[in-house]
């Protein structure tokens, strides 16, 4: 039995239309299943910063007890996140950042580190010499800015590795399919592509295949999700040379939110690590995530059984009262 007060958490999510955001939500729901006293409402901004602003205003009007925000772009969302925070609503920023320090907590990866790790890995793979193409996320969204910064920074140590071209992929495969062919035709000597996420990396592979260059250009992505068609499988199948793990932070976000709501100690900045996943460790990674998923399913089964037992217990109590009463 829980005597905890009801908490209302509002979540402004920049988009829900990809495997990574679905995995984030699954992590949140798993964590929320332990807290039936939490009312959780997610609004999907569909990659639209203006819509996201209106949705955050709506959540503020509804007087949620805590706001979770994954801002589509930093600039357009900063003032509103600050305003909510200044009104006394705890604000937890997730994965993508605003440009301000006025928030209660941050949960997410270090995207400069993601970019640097990709840059070092790429340069080593090319033995310090070659031409690289970068496919970026949406301009003004902080992981795109930071992955690019980190990538360039790492390449500076390798003067013969040249960042020859860039394509704005907007985090979405469709943009890559339409824009990459022309850029590749104009740059016939590209040796490696760094795409800011795995879905864009897969789209790059499709374009290369159509141009008959799939075997010649190596591809590095970001996210490293388990499941069919996702990063781990793409690495196992040799479609990607590597992917950089980018944890969703769904579970951590809910845990942090609850600590804040219960006035328990919490960390302001919760930075999740990254690592390279390539053919040398992808098998281990897959086994680990499979074991984790199995554990999660066990947990959910246990919770269901527990609820069923509680129901039965409650009805037994009624029978006992009836017997005693007769
Ligand atoms: C999903 C996604 C991920 C990427 C992250 C960056 O919406 O594009 O693929 O790592 O967002 O915020």
PDB file of C-alpha atoms in Angstrom, residues 14-15 17-21 47 70-74 95-97 111 114 135-148 167-176 179 194-201 203 221-223 246:
ATOM      1  CA  UNK A  14      10.381  16.620 -28.986  1.00  0.00           C
ATOM      2  CA  UNK A  15       9.265  13.577 -31.007  1.00  0.00           C
ATOM      3  CA  UNK A  17       8.552   8.674 -33.971  1.00  0.00           C
ATOM      4  CA  UNK A  18      11.735   6.648 -33.672  1.00  0.00           C
ATOM      5  CA  UNK A  19      13.047   3.572 -31.880  1.00  0.00           C
ATOM      6  CA  UNK A  20      15.276   5.582 -29.542  1.00  0.00           C
ATOM      7  CA  UNK A  21      12.381   7.688 -28.164  1.00  0.00           C
ATOM      8  CA  UNK A  47       9.902  17.797 -34.193  1.00  0.00           C
ATOM      9  CA  UNK A  70      13.574  17.110 -24.137  1.00  0.00           C
ATOM     10  CA  UNK A  71      13.854  20.320 -26.193  1.00  0.00           C
ATOM     11  CA  UNK A  72      13.679  19.929 -29.977  1.00  0.00           C
ATOM     12  CA  UNK A  73      16.047  22.898 -30.370  1.00  0.00           C
ATOM     13  CA  UNK A  74      17.854  24.815 -27.638  1.00  0.00           C
ATOM     14  CA  UNK A  95      19.003  14.377 -23.595  1.00  0.00           C
ATOM     15  CA  UNK A  96      18.769  17.640 -25.558  1.00  0.00           C
ATOM     16  CA  UNK A  97      19.706  20.798 -23.643  1.00  0.00           C
ATOM     17  CA  UNK A 111      27.461  14.669 -26.708  1.00  0.00           C
ATOM     18  CA  UNK A 114      30.243  11.154 -28.254  1.00  0.00           C
ATOM     19  CA  UNK A 135      25.695  13.760 -41.446  1.00  0.00           C
ATOM     20  CA  UNK A 136      24.346  16.047 -38.744  1.00  0.00           C
ATOM     21  CA  UNK A 137      21.159  16.186 -36.666  1.00  0.00           C
ATOM     22  CA  UNK A 138      18.728  19.120 -36.672  1.00  0.00           C
ATOM     23  CA  UNK A 139      20.562  22.481 -36.536  1.00  0.00           C
ATOM     24  CA  UNK A 140      20.195  24.075 -33.114  1.00  0.00           C
ATOM     25  CA  UNK A 141      19.400  20.836 -31.328  1.00  0.00           C
ATOM     26  CA  UNK A 142      22.138  20.419 -28.747  1.00  0.00           C
ATOM     27  CA  UNK A 143      23.306  16.848 -29.517  1.00  0.00           C
ATOM     28  CA  UNK A 144      23.839  17.884 -33.161  1.00  0.00           C
ATOM     29  CA  UNK A 145      25.855  20.954 -32.160  1.00  0.00           C
ATOM     30  CA  UNK A 146      27.896  19.052 -29.578  1.00  0.00           C
ATOM     31  CA  UNK A 147      28.535  15.886 -31.615  1.00  0.00           C
ATOM     32  CA  UNK A 148      29.831  18.095 -34.430  1.00  0.00           C
ATOM     33  CA  UNK A 167      24.928  16.941 -44.913  1.00  0.00           C
ATOM     34  CA  UNK A 168      22.060  18.201 -42.741  1.00  0.00           C
ATOM     35  CA  UNK A 169      20.174  15.021 -41.916  1.00  0.00           C
ATOM     36  CA  UNK A 170      17.739  16.516 -39.345  1.00  0.00           C
ATOM     37  CA  UNK A 171      17.945  13.268 -37.347  1.00  0.00           C
ATOM     38  CA  UNK A 172      15.812  11.654 -40.079  1.00  0.00           C
ATOM     39  CA  UNK A 173      16.576   9.051 -42.745  1.00  0.00           C
ATOM     40  CA  UNK A 174      14.321  10.789 -45.306  1.00  0.00           C
ATOM     41  CA  UNK A 175      16.569  13.887 -45.368  1.00  0.00           C
ATOM     42  CA  UNK A 176      19.619  11.669 -45.910  1.00  0.00           C
ATOM     43  CA  UNK A 179      20.346  15.031 -49.879  1.00  0.00           C
ATOM     44  CA  UNK A 194      29.939   9.737 -39.437  1.00  0.00           C
ATOM     45  CA  UNK A 195      26.153  10.018 -39.002  1.00  0.00           C
ATOM     46  CA  UNK A 196      24.775  11.595 -35.810  1.00  0.00           C
ATOM     47  CA  UNK A 197      22.355   8.690 -35.309  1.00  0.00           C
ATOM     48  CA  UNK A 198      21.878   5.101 -36.477  1.00  0.00           C
ATOM     49  CA  UNK A 199      18.709   5.681 -38.546  1.00  0.00           C
ATOM     50  CA  UNK A 200      20.610   8.274 -40.644  1.00  0.00           C
ATOM     51  CA  UNK A 201      23.613   5.914 -40.792  1.00  0.00           C
ATOM     52  CA  UNK A 203      19.970   5.600 -44.765  1.00  0.00           C
ATOM     53  CA  UNK A 221      26.461   5.839 -36.225  1.00  0.00           C
ATOM     54  CA  UNK A 222      25.213   6.793 -32.770  1.00  0.00           C
ATOM     55  CA  UNK A 223      22.592   5.239 -30.392  1.00  0.00           C
ATOM     56  CA  UNK A 246      23.887   6.787 -26.365  1.00  0.00           C
TER      57      UNK A 246
END
